[in-house]
Amino acid sequence: MLKNTIKFIVLLDKLAWILILLVGFIMVFTNSLKAQRIKVEANEATKTVDVSFDGKPFTSFFNPGEDILKKPVLYPIRTSKGTIITRGWPIDPRPGERVDHPHHVGMWLNYEDVNGFDYWNNSTAISEEKRLAKYGTIRQLELVNMKSGGKQGSFKVRGEWVSADGHGETTLLETTEYIFSGKGDQRI
């Protein structure tokens, strides 16, 4: 009888360890599923890098080409509720929207005067003659990396700023890392 009781206790001990390992595996597995809260994904068809929070679109790194925009931008930008807070014009016009400043698309960072060329105001609305004389174009050269994760997502791009509307000399080379995070309704 004592021998059977000892065997039973040893069996319970083994089952307890198996149960602990199984629970641990389930916790790790479910946490890894939750870890994809911020997703960063390249989309070749739309020429974008799309950023989403919990499966809902937040923004895209939009680079449609120089015949449409003279710089890559974050467009559109949405709140956590899905409301688009960037204007649509000139990419996706909406009724009643202002149609001035065609270079004000989404969110971006650049400068008006770099070595005498204006990288801020350039757009296809300006005549080619003026663009060649005093405007520059920012080109994306490559998408360096992308990371998705539970607390943040990121991507890094390399670009070049080219004078004379993209037909001149390279003014500067740029490497920019975009990092996205959020908590609750907050998006950064």
Coordinates of C-alpha atoms in Angstrom, one line a residue:
M1 CA 0.0 0.0 0.0
L2 CA 2.8 2.4 0.9
K3 CA 4.6 1.6 -2.4
N4 CA 1.4 2.4 -4.4
T5 CA 1.0 5.7 -2.4
I6 CA 4.6 6.7 -3.2
K7 CA 4.1 5.9 -6.9
F8 CA 0.9 8.0 -6.9
I9 CA 2.7 11.0 -5.3
V10 CA 5.5 10.7 -7.9
L11 CA 2.9 10.6 -10.7
L12 CA 1.1 13.7 -9.2
D13 CA 4.5 15.5 -9.0
K14 CA 5.2 14.7 -12.7
L15 CA 1.7 15.8 -13.7
A16 CA 2.1 19.1 -11.7
W17 CA 5.4 19.9 -13.6
I18 CA 3.7 19.1 -16.9
L19 CA 0.8 21.3 -16.0
I20 CA 3.2 24.1 -15.0
L21 CA 5.1 23.8 -18.3
L22 CA 1.8 23.8 -20.3
V23 CA 0.5 26.9 -18.5
G24 CA 3.8 28.6 -19.1
F25 CA 3.7 27.7 -22.8
I26 CA 0.2 29.0 -23.1
M27 CA 1.1 32.3 -21.4
V28 CA 4.1 32.8 -23.6
F29 CA 2.2 31.9 -26.8
T30 CA -0.8 34.2 -26.0
N31 CA 1.5 37.1 -25.0
S32 CA 3.4 36.7 -28.3
L33 CA 0.1 37.0 -30.1
K34 CA -0.7 40.2 -28.2
A35 CA 2.8 41.5 -29.0
Q36 CA 1.7 42.4 -32.6
R37 CA -0.3 45.4 -31.3
I38 CA 1.5 47.8 -33.6
K39 CA 2.0 46.4 -37.1
V40 CA 4.3 48.0 -39.7
E41 CA 4.0 46.5 -43.1
A42 CA 5.2 47.4 -46.6
N43 CA 2.6 47.5 -49.4
E44 CA 4.3 47.5 -52.8
A45 CA 1.0 47.9 -54.7
T46 CA 0.1 51.2 -53.0
K47 CA 3.8 52.3 -52.5
T48 CA 3.2 52.7 -48.8
V49 CA 4.5 51.5 -45.5
D50 CA 1.3 50.9 -43.5
V51 CA 1.1 51.4 -39.7
S52 CA -1.8 49.9 -37.7
F53 CA -2.8 49.7 -34.0
D54 CA -4.6 46.5 -33.0
G55 CA -5.6 45.9 -36.7
K56 CA -6.9 49.5 -37.2
P57 CA -5.1 51.7 -39.7
F58 CA -3.3 54.7 -38.2
T59 CA -1.1 56.1 -41.1
S60 CA 0.9 55.2 -44.1
F61 CA 4.3 56.4 -45.3
F62 CA 3.1 57.5 -48.7
N63 CA 5.5 57.8 -51.6
P64 CA 3.5 57.7 -54.8
G65 CA 6.3 59.2 -57.0
E66 CA 7.5 62.6 -58.2
D67 CA 4.8 63.0 -60.7
I68 CA 2.3 63.2 -57.8
L69 CA 4.3 64.4 -54.8
K70 CA 7.7 65.9 -54.5
K71 CA 8.4 64.2 -51.1
P72 CA 7.3 61.2 -49.1
V73 CA 4.8 61.9 -46.3
L74 CA 2.7 60.3 -43.6
Y75 CA -0.8 60.2 -45.1
P76 CA -3.5 59.9 -44.1
I77 CA -3.3 60.2 -40.3
R78 CA -6.2 58.8 -38.2
T79 CA -7.2 59.1 -34.6
S80 CA -7.7 56.0 -32.5
K81 CA -11.4 56.2 -33.4
G82 CA -10.6 56.1 -37.1
T83 CA -11.3 59.8 -37.9
I84 CA -8.9 61.1 -40.6
I85 CA -7.3 64.4 -39.3
T86 CA -5.3 65.2 -42.5
R87 CA -6.9 66.9 -45.4
G88 CA -7.5 64.9 -48.6
W89 CA -6.6 67.5 -51.2
P90 CA -4.8 67.1 -53.6
I91 CA -4.6 63.3 -53.2
D92 CA -8.1 62.5 -52.1
P93 CA -10.3 65.7 -52.2
R94 CA -13.3 65.9 -49.9
P95 CA -16.3 68.2 -50.4
G96 CA -15.9 71.7 -48.8
E97 CA -12.2 71.3 -48.3
R98 CA -9.7 74.1 -49.1
V99 CA -7.7 73.6 -52.2
D100 CA -4.7 75.8 -51.6
H101 CA -1.1 74.9 -50.7
P102 CA -0.9 71.7 -52.7
H103 CA 2.4 70.9 -50.9
H104 CA 0.5 70.5 -47.6
V105 CA -0.1 66.8 -47.8
G106 CA -0.1 64.7 -44.6
M107 CA 2.8 65.2 -42.2
W108 CA 6.4 65.6 -43.2
L109 CA 9.6 67.3 -42.2
N110 CA 11.8 69.3 -44.6
Y111 CA 13.2 72.8 -45.2
E112 CA 12.4 75.7 -47.4
D113 CA 16.0 76.7 -48.3
V114 CA 18.7 74.1 -48.6
N115 CA 21.6 75.5 -50.7
G116 CA 19.3 77.9 -52.5
F117 CA 16.6 75.3 -53.3
D118 CA 13.1 75.1 -51.8
Y119 CA 12.2 71.6 -50.7
W120 CA 9.1 72.8 -48.7
N121 CA 6.9 74.3 -51.3
N122 CA 7.6 72.1 -54.3
S123 CA 4.5 70.6 -56.0
T124 CA 3.3 69.7 -59.5
A125 CA 1.1 72.9 -59.4
I126 CA 4.3 75.0 -60.0
S127 CA 5.5 75.4 -63.6
E128 CA 8.3 73.1 -64.6
E129 CA 10.5 76.1 -65.5
K130 CA 10.2 77.5 -61.9
R131 CA 10.7 74.0 -60.4
L132 CA 13.9 73.5 -62.3
A133 CA 15.2 76.9 -61.3
K134 CA 14.6 76.9 -57.6
Y135 CA 12.8 73.8 -56.2
G136 CA 14.1 70.5 -54.9
T137 CA 12.7 67.0 -54.7
I138 CA 13.1 64.4 -51.9
R139 CA 13.4 60.8 -53.1
Q140 CA 13.1 57.7 -51.1
L141 CA 16.0 55.5 -51.9
E142 CA 15.3 52.5 -49.7
L143 CA 13.3 51.1 -46.9
V144 CA 16.0 50.0 -44.4
N145 CA 14.0 48.0 -41.9
M146 CA 10.6 47.5 -40.3
K147 CA 9.6 46.3 -36.9
S148 CA 6.2 45.5 -35.4
G149 CA 5.6 45.0 -31.7
G150 CA 3.5 45.2 -28.6
K151 CA 4.7 48.6 -27.4
Q152 CA 6.1 50.2 -30.5
G153 CA 6.5 49.8 -34.2
S154 CA 9.1 51.4 -36.4
F155 CA 10.7 51.7 -39.8
K156 CA 13.7 53.5 -41.2
V157 CA 14.1 55.0 -44.7
R158 CA 17.0 56.5 -46.6
G159 CA 16.4 59.3 -49.0
E160 CA 18.1 61.9 -51.1
W161 CA 17.3 65.6 -51.6
V162 CA 18.0 66.6 -55.2
S163 CA 18.1 70.1 -56.5
A164 CA 16.5 71.4 -59.8
D165 CA 13.2 69.5 -59.2
G166 CA 15.1 66.2 -59.0
H167 CA 17.2 66.8 -62.1
G168 CA 20.2 68.4 -60.4
E169 CA 22.8 67.4 -57.8
T170 CA 22.2 65.6 -54.6
T171 CA 22.1 68.2 -51.9
L172 CA 22.0 65.8 -49.0
L173 CA 21.4 62.2 -48.0
E174 CA 18.9 61.5 -45.2
T175 CA 18.2 58.6 -42.9
T176 CA 15.0 58.9 -40.9
E177 CA 13.5 56.5 -38.4
Y178 CA 9.8 56.7 -37.7
I179 CA 8.8 55.2 -34.3
F180 CA 5.1 54.7 -33.4
S181 CA 3.6 53.9 -30.0
G182 CA 0.4 54.4 -28.1
K183 CA -1.7 53.7 -25.1
G184 CA -5.5 53.7 -24.9
D185 CA -6.7 56.4 -27.3
Q186 CA -3.2 58.0 -27.6
R187 CA -1.2 57.6 -30.7
I188 CA 2.4 58.9 -31.1

